[in-house]
């Protein structure tokens, strides 16, 4: 049995933010991550202005991520379009780049990070690894994202009857596509789903879709679904036309949108998607991951018990997750989506209001930022 004071399971934004904050506060956490090299989860790659604030607070400068800001949001439904400025600029950044920067930062400030370590199951504050060995800790931070870990899985009630499936396509760099998408993040509202489009720092255009399983089953395959959606939504079709022949489509099943952890066990802090899963059209999942990671770390440093912290976090995530869930339900029905876009075009500033309402505030982390030099 290996013992450590604080053990973090998962090296995405939530786990890394916790590791950085703990190490910066003088603790020496151990973070274990199953990916050996690059971490590249399926994600839209849009970083909101609040997410950029949180990265700055962790010592990561957004100018090192992507030079060109995302200033506008465009919402398409059928033949309708509304465009509005974001409350403040965001960025399009690939998860390879973002997650690598966060892990490097965690190591820089003194966290122990072990990659290529798969956790098989957890019980209380101990974790069993694939090689059979046991890691035992005083505090366990569960940051495994959407994945269910044996012994700590979300309850059956978190599963939807018709759950969302996430799909991702990366379109190679093209000046025509860059002109088309420009400095906007686009949301194409579709029958039982949506597609988010943004240009990333490597020049690729990331198209991430969430679709109900029933809609994907009707189409028969991701390729057939994209062909149907390209017909139904010609503006999306214009972008998808730039896909490489045979280009890969990644998928993730059963995304538990709307779920929030209201309780936990003594010593176990649930972070990121293990704390709350905001529907992704809000573009705030990474922000919640960073906020909950840093906030749990501060709670540990201040001696706040896991159960009290989790309850507080469930309260703070309630409004943004509920509003985003209502938006997802409204906009996945084509006639309601068109009505929504028509109404928004009379007063585009309402879009910025909705964008603001779907951000999360964590009182103990909306605080002074760290110096990038430790
Ligand atoms: C379709 C879609 C589009 C999205 N688009 C956006 C967007 O544009 N902007 C935004 O802000 N958010 C977006 N999100 C949400 C965002 O991706 C997540 O909220 C965010 O990644 C959560 O961070 P996390 O650290 O909790 O989990 P993750 O990023 O999933 O990280 C979990 C880590 O744990 C590791 N891990 C898992 N299991 C184990 C194990 N057993 N042992 C060891 N390691 C393990 C994984 O390898 C991974 O590195 C999107 C989500 C979806 C589904």
Coordinates of C-alpha atoms and ligand atoms in Angstrom, one line a residue:
X1 CA 0.0 0.0 0.0
X2 CA 1.3 3.4 -1.0
X3 CA 0.1 6.3 1.2
X4 CA -0.3 9.9 0.3
X5 CA -2.1 12.8 2.0
X6 CA -4.0 13.9 -1.1
X7 CA -4.8 11.7 -4.1
X8 CA -6.3 13.1 -7.3
X9 CA -7.8 10.6 -9.8
X10 CA -7.8 12.1 -13.4
X11 CA -5.6 14.7 -15.0
X12 CA -8.2 16.7 -17.0
X13 CA -8.8 20.4 -16.1
X14 CA -10.5 19.6 -12.8
X15 CA -7.7 17.3 -11.5
X16 CA -5.0 19.6 -12.8
X17 CA -6.5 22.7 -11.2
X18 CA -6.7 20.9 -7.9
X19 CA -3.1 19.7 -8.2
X20 CA -1.9 23.3 -9.0
X21 CA -3.8 24.9 -6.2
X22 CA -2.8 22.3 -3.6
X23 CA 0.9 22.4 -4.6
X24 CA 0.8 26.2 -4.7
X25 CA -0.6 26.1 -1.1
X26 CA 2.3 24.0 0.1
X27 CA 0.8 20.5 -0.1
X28 CA 2.3 17.8 -2.3
X29 CA -0.6 16.0 -4.0
X30 CA -0.3 12.9 -6.1
X31 CA -2.3 13.0 -9.4
X32 CA -2.7 9.8 -11.4
X33 CA -3.9 9.9 -15.1
X34 CA -4.6 6.9 -17.3
X35 CA -3.4 8.5 -20.6
X36 CA 0.3 7.8 -21.2
X37 CA 1.0 10.7 -23.5
X38 CA -1.3 13.3 -24.9
X39 CA -4.7 13.9 -23.1
X40 CA -7.3 14.6 -25.7
X41 CA -10.9 14.2 -24.6
X42 CA -13.8 14.9 -26.9
X43 CA -14.7 18.5 -26.3
X44 CA -15.8 21.6 -28.3
X45 CA -12.6 23.5 -27.2
X46 CA -14.4 26.8 -26.5
X47 CA -12.9 28.6 -23.5
X48 CA -15.3 31.2 -22.1
X49 CA -14.1 34.5 -20.7
X50 CA -14.6 33.1 -17.1
X51 CA -12.6 30.0 -18.0
X52 CA -9.7 32.3 -19.1
X53 CA -10.0 34.2 -15.8
X54 CA -9.6 30.9 -14.0
X55 CA -6.7 29.8 -16.1
X56 CA -5.0 33.2 -15.3
X57 CA -5.7 32.6 -11.6
X58 CA -3.8 29.3 -12.0
X59 CA -0.8 31.0 -13.6
X60 CA -1.7 30.2 -17.3
X61 CA -1.7 33.2 -19.6
X62 CA -4.3 32.9 -22.4
X63 CA -2.0 34.7 -24.8
X64 CA 0.1 31.4 -24.7
X65 CA -2.9 29.4 -25.8
X66 CA -4.2 31.2 -28.9
X67 CA -3.6 34.7 -30.2
X68 CA -6.9 35.2 -31.9
X69 CA -9.9 35.8 -29.6
X70 CA -13.5 34.6 -30.1
X71 CA -15.6 37.7 -29.7
X72 CA -19.0 36.7 -31.0
X73 CA -21.6 34.0 -30.8
X74 CA -23.7 33.0 -33.8
X75 CA -26.8 30.9 -33.4
X76 CA -28.3 29.2 -36.5
X77 CA -31.7 27.5 -36.6
X78 CA -33.1 26.4 -40.0
X79 CA -32.8 29.5 -42.2
X80 CA -32.5 31.9 -39.2
X81 CA -29.4 33.4 -37.7
X82 CA -28.7 35.7 -34.8
X83 CA -25.2 37.0 -33.9
X84 CA -24.3 38.8 -30.7
X85 CA -21.0 39.9 -29.0
X86 CA -20.0 37.7 -26.1
X87 CA -19.9 39.5 -22.7
X88 CA -16.1 39.3 -23.0
X89 CA -13.8 37.5 -25.5
X90 CA -13.1 33.8 -25.2
X91 CA -10.8 31.4 -27.1
X92 CA -10.8 28.3 -29.3
X93 CA -8.1 25.9 -27.9
X94 CA -7.5 22.2 -28.6
X95 CA -7.7 20.0 -25.5
X96 CA -4.2 18.6 -26.3
X97 CA -2.7 22.0 -25.8
X98 CA -4.9 23.0 -22.8
X99 CA -4.5 19.8 -20.9
X100 CA -0.7 19.6 -21.6
X101 CA -0.3 23.2 -20.3
X102 CA -2.2 22.4 -17.1
X103 CA -0.3 19.2 -16.4
X104 CA 3.0 21.0 -17.0
X105 CA 1.9 23.8 -14.7
X106 CA 1.0 21.3 -12.0
X107 CA 4.5 19.7 -12.2
X108 CA 6.1 23.1 -12.2
X109 CA 4.6 24.1 -8.9
X110 CA 5.5 20.8 -7.3
X111 CA 2.7 18.3 -7.7
X112 CA 3.6 14.7 -8.4
X113 CA 2.0 13.6 -11.6
X114 CA 2.0 10.0 -12.8
X115 CA 0.7 9.2 -16.3
X116 CA -0.2 5.9 -17.7
X117 CA -1.8 4.8 -14.4
X118 CA -5.3 3.4 -14.8
X119 CA -7.4 3.3 -11.6
X120 CA -9.6 0.2 -11.6
X121 CA -11.8 1.1 -8.6
X122 CA -12.0 3.2 -5.5
X123 CA -13.5 2.7 -2.1
X124 CA -13.5 5.4 0.6
X125 CA -10.3 7.3 0.1
X126 CA -8.3 4.4 -1.4
X127 CA -7.9 3.5 -5.1
X128 CA -7.0 0.2 -6.6
X129 CA -4.8 0.4 -9.7
X130 CA -4.8 -1.9 -12.8
X131 CA -1.6 -3.6 -11.6
X132 CA -3.4 -4.6 -8.3
X133 CA -1.6 -2.1 -6.1
X134 CA -3.4 0.1 -3.6
X135 CA -3.1 3.9 -3.1
X136 CA -4.4 5.1 0.2
X137 CA -5.0 8.8 1.0
X138 CA -6.5 11.1 3.6
X139 CA -8.3 13.1 0.9
X140 CA -9.4 11.6 -2.4
X141 CA -10.3 14.0 -5.3
X142 CA -12.4 12.2 -8.0
X143 CA -11.8 14.0 -11.3
X144 CA -12.4 11.2 -13.8
X145 CA -14.8 13.3 -15.9
X146 CA -17.7 11.6 -17.7
X147 CA -16.2 8.1 -17.0
X148 CA -17.7 6.0 -14.2
X149 CA -15.2 4.6 -11.8
X150 CA -16.2 1.3 -10.1
X151 CA -17.2 2.0 -6.5
X152 CA -17.9 5.7 -7.2
X153 CA -20.3 5.5 -10.2
X154 CA -23.1 8.0 -10.4
X155 CA -26.5 6.6 -9.4
X156 CA -28.8 5.0 -12.0
X157 CA -31.1 8.1 -11.7
X158 CA -28.3 10.1 -13.5
X159 CA -28.9 8.1 -16.7
X160 CA -31.4 9.6 -19.2
X161 CA -33.9 7.6 -21.0
X162 CA -32.6 9.1 -24.3
X163 CA -29.1 10.2 -23.4
X164 CA -26.8 12.5 -25.3
X165 CA -23.9 11.2 -27.4
X166 CA -21.0 13.5 -28.1
X167 CA -19.3 13.5 -31.6
X168 CA -16.2 15.4 -32.8
X169 CA -14.8 16.1 -36.2
X170 CA -11.7 18.2 -36.8
X171 CA -11.5 20.0 -40.1
X172 CA -8.0 20.7 -41.4
X173 CA -6.8 24.4 -41.5
X174 CA -8.3 26.3 -44.4
X175 CA -8.4 30.0 -45.0
X176 CA -11.9 29.8 -46.5
X177 CA -13.2 28.1 -43.4
X178 CA -11.4 30.6 -41.2
X179 CA -13.1 33.4 -43.1
X180 CA -16.5 31.6 -42.8
X181 CA -16.3 31.0 -39.0
X182 CA -14.1 34.1 -38.3
X183 CA -13.8 35.1 -34.6
X184 CA -17.1 33.5 -33.7
X185 CA -18.2 30.5 -31.8
X186 CA -21.1 29.0 -33.7
X187 CA -24.1 27.0 -32.4
X188 CA -26.1 25.2 -35.1
X189 CA -29.4 24.0 -33.5
X190 CA -30.6 20.8 -35.0
X191 CA -33.3 18.2 -34.5
X192 CA -32.5 16.6 -31.1
X193 CA -29.0 18.0 -31.1
X194 CA -26.6 20.8 -31.8
X195 CA -23.2 21.4 -33.4
X196 CA -20.6 23.8 -31.9
X197 CA -18.0 25.2 -34.3
X198 CA -14.8 27.1 -33.4
X199 CA -11.3 27.7 -34.9
X200 CA -8.5 26.4 -32.7
X201 CA -4.9 27.5 -32.1
X202 CA -3.5 24.8 -34.5
X203 CA -5.7 26.2 -37.3
X204 CA -8.1 23.2 -37.3
X205 CA -11.8 24.0 -37.1
X206 CA -13.3 21.9 -34.3
X207 CA -16.9 20.7 -34.8
X208 CA -18.4 19.1 -31.7
X209 CA -21.9 17.7 -31.7
X210 CA -24.3 16.5 -29.0
X211 CA -27.1 14.4 -30.2
X212 CA -29.8 12.3 -28.6
X213 CA -29.2 8.5 -29.0
X214 CA -32.6 8.1 -30.6
X215 CA -31.7 10.5 -33.4
X216 CA -28.4 8.9 -34.0
X217 CA -30.1 5.5 -34.1
X218 CA -32.7 6.7 -36.7
X219 CA -29.8 7.9 -38.9
X220 CA -28.0 4.6 -38.5
X221 CA -24.4 5.9 -38.2
X222 CA -22.6 9.2 -37.4
X223 CA -21.7 9.6 -41.1
X224 CA -25.4 9.2 -42.1
X225 CA -26.4 11.7 -39.3
X226 CA -23.9 14.3 -40.6
X227 CA -25.2 13.9 -44.1
X228 CA -28.8 14.4 -43.0
X229 CA -27.9 17.4 -40.8
X230 CA -26.0 18.9 -43.7
X231 CA -29.2 18.9 -45.7
X232 CA -31.4 20.2 -42.9
X233 CA -28.8 22.9 -41.9
X234 CA -27.1 24.1 -45.1
X235 CA -24.8 26.5 -43.1
X236 CA -23.5 23.5 -41.2
X237 CA -23.2 21.6 -44.4
X238 CA -21.0 24.3 -45.9
X239 CA -18.6 23.8 -43.0
X240 CA -18.7 20.0 -43.0
X241 CA -17.9 20.0 -46.7
X242 CA -14.3 20.8 -45.7
X243 CA -14.0 17.5 -43.9
X244 CA -11.2 15.2 -45.1
X245 CA -12.4 12.2 -46.9
X246 CA -12.3 9.4 -44.4
X247 CA -11.6 11.9 -41.5
X248 CA -12.2 10.3 -38.1
X249 CA -15.3 11.0 -36.1
X250 CA -14.8 10.5 -32.4
X251 CA -17.7 9.6 -30.1
X252 CA -18.5 9.5 -26.4
X253 CA -21.8 7.8 -25.2
X254 CA -24.2 8.6 -22.4
X255 CA -23.2 12.1 -21.4
X256 CA -25.2 12.7 -18.2
X257 CA -26.2 16.3 -18.9
X258 CA -27.8 18.1 -15.9
X259 CA -26.4 15.8 -13.2
X260 CA -25.1 17.3 -10.0
X261 CA -23.5 15.5 -7.0
X262 CA -25.5 16.5 -4.0
X263 CA -23.7 14.2 -1.6
X264 CA -20.4 12.4 -1.1
X265 CA -18.5 10.3 1.4
X266 CA -16.2 11.6 4.1
X267 CA -12.8 12.6 2.6
X268 CA -14.0 12.3 -1.1
X269 CA -14.3 15.5 -3.2
X270 CA -16.1 15.1 -6.5
X271 CA -14.7 17.6 -9.1
X272 CA -15.5 18.8 -12.7
X273 CA -17.9 16.5 -14.5
X274 CA -18.0 14.3 -11.4
X275 CA -19.5 17.4 -9.5
X276 CA -21.8 18.8 -12.2
X277 CA -22.4 18.2 -15.9
X278 CA -23.6 21.4 -17.6
X279 CA -25.1 20.9 -21.1
X280 CA -22.2 21.6 -23.4
X281 CA -23.9 24.2 -25.6
X282 CA -23.2 26.6 -22.7
X283 CA -19.5 26.2 -23.2
X284 CA -18.8 26.2 -19.4
X285 CA -17.8 22.6 -18.6
X286 CA -14.1 23.4 -18.5
X287 CA -14.8 26.5 -16.4
X288 CA -16.7 24.4 -13.9
X289 CA -13.9 21.8 -13.9
X290 CA -11.3 24.5 -13.1
X291 CA -13.4 26.2 -10.5
X292 CA -14.4 23.1 -8.6
X293 CA -10.8 21.7 -8.8
X294 CA -9.3 24.9 -7.3
X295 CA -12.2 25.3 -4.9
X296 CA -11.9 21.8 -3.4
X297 CA -8.1 22.3 -3.1
X298 CA -8.7 25.5 -1.1
X299 CA -11.3 23.7 1.0
X300 CA -8.7 21.0 1.8
X301 CA -6.0 23.6 2.7
X302 CA -8.6 25.4 4.9
X303 CA -9.8 22.2 6.6
X304 CA -13.3 22.2 5.2
X305 CA -14.9 18.7 5.2
X306 CA -15.8 17.1 1.9
X307 CA -19.5 16.6 2.6
X308 CA -20.0 20.3 3.4
X309 CA -17.9 21.4 0.4
X310 CA -19.9 19.1 -2.0
X311 CA -23.2 20.4 -0.7
X312 CA -22.1 24.0 -1.2
X313 CA -20.8 23.2 -4.7
X314 CA -24.1 21.6 -5.6
X315 CA -25.9 24.8 -4.6
X316 CA -23.5 27.0 -6.6
X317 CA -23.8 25.0 -9.8
X318 CA -27.6 24.7 -9.6
X319 CA -28.5 27.9 -11.5
X320 CA -26.1 27.6 -14.4
X321 CA -26.8 23.9 -14.9
X322 CA -30.6 24.4 -14.7
X323 CA -30.6 27.3 -17.2
X324 CA -28.3 25.4 -19.6
X325 CA -30.5 22.3 -19.3
X326 CA -33.7 24.3 -20.1
X327 CA -31.9 25.9 -23.1
X328 CA -30.8 22.4 -24.3
X329 CA -34.4 21.1 -24.0
X330 CA -35.9 24.1 -25.8
X331 CA -33.4 24.3 -28.6
X332 CA -33.3 20.6 -29.6
X333 CA -36.9 21.0 -31.0
X334 CA -36.6 22.6 -34.5
X335 CA -39.7 24.9 -34.3
X336 CA -38.8 26.1 -30.8
X337 CA -35.2 26.7 -31.9
X338 CA -36.4 28.8 -34.8
X339 CA -38.7 30.8 -32.5
X340 CA -35.9 31.2 -30.0
X341 CA -33.6 32.6 -32.7
X342 CA -36.3 34.9 -34.1
X343 CA -37.0 36.3 -30.6
X344 CA -33.3 36.7 -29.9
X345 CA -32.8 38.6 -33.1
X346 CA -35.1 41.3 -31.8
X347 CA -32.8 41.8 -28.9
X348 CA -29.4 40.1 -29.4
X349 CA -28.1 41.4 -26.1
X350 CA -30.3 38.8 -24.4
X351 CA -27.9 36.2 -25.7
X352 CA -25.1 37.8 -23.7
X353 CA -27.4 37.7 -20.7
X354 CA -28.0 34.0 -21.1
X355 CA -24.3 33.5 -21.6
X356 CA -23.6 35.3 -18.3
X357 CA -26.3 33.3 -16.4
X358 CA -24.7 30.0 -17.4
X359 CA -21.3 30.8 -15.9
X360 CA -20.4 29.5 -12.4
X361 CA -19.2 31.5 -9.4
X362 CA -17.1 29.8 -6.7
X363 CA -16.6 32.3 -4.0
X364 CA -13.4 30.8 -2.6
X365 CA -11.6 30.9 -6.0
X366 CA -12.7 34.2 -7.5
X367 CA -9.7 35.6 -5.8
X368 CA -6.2 37.0 -6.6
X369 CA -4.3 35.2 -9.3
X370 CA -1.0 33.3 -9.0
X371 CA 2.2 34.5 -10.6
X372 CA 3.1 32.4 -13.6
X373 CA 6.6 32.1 -12.1
X374 CA 5.2 30.2 -9.1
Ligands
LIG1 C1 -19.9 17.3 -27.0 C2 -19.2 18.1 -25.9 C3 -18.7 19.3 -26.2 C4 -18.1 20.1 -25.2 N1 -17.6 21.3 -25.5 C5 -17.2 22.1 -24.5 C6 -16.7 23.4 -24.8 O1 -16.6 23.9 -25.9 N2 -16.2 24.2 -23.7 C7 -16.3 23.8 -22.4 O2 -15.9 24.5 -21.5 N3 -16.7 22.5 -22.1 C8 -17.1 21.7 -23.1 N4 -17.5 20.4 -22.8 C9 -17.5 19.9 -21.5 C10 -16.0 19.6 -21.0 O3 -15.4 18.8 -22.0 C11 -16.0 18.9 -19.7 O4 -16.9 19.5 -18.8 C12 -14.6 18.9 -19.1 O5 -13.7 18.2 -19.9 C13 -14.7 18.3 -17.7 O6 -13.3 18.3 -17.1 P1 -12.9 17.1 -16.1 O7 -11.5 17.4 -15.7 O8 -14.0 17.0 -15.1 O9 -13.0 15.8 -16.9 P2 -12.2 15.3 -18.2 O10 -11.7 16.5 -19.0 O11 -13.0 14.3 -18.9 O12 -10.9 14.6 -17.6 C14 -11.0 13.4 -16.9 C15 -9.6 12.8 -16.9 O13 -9.6 11.6 -16.1 C16 -8.9 10.6 -16.8 N5 -9.5 9.3 -16.3 C17 -10.7 8.9 -16.4 N6 -10.9 7.7 -15.9 C18 -9.7 7.3 -15.3 C19 -9.2 6.2 -14.5 N7 -10.0 5.2 -14.3 N8 -7.9 6.2 -14.1 C20 -7.1 7.3 -14.4 N9 -7.5 8.4 -15.1 C21 -8.8 8.4 -15.5 C22 -9.2 10.8 -18.2 O14 -8.2 10.2 -19.1 C23 -9.2 12.3 -18.3 O15 -7.9 12.8 -18.6 C24 -18.1 19.6 -23.8 C25 -18.5 18.3 -23.6 C26 -19.1 17.5 -24.6 C27 -19.6 16.2 -24.3

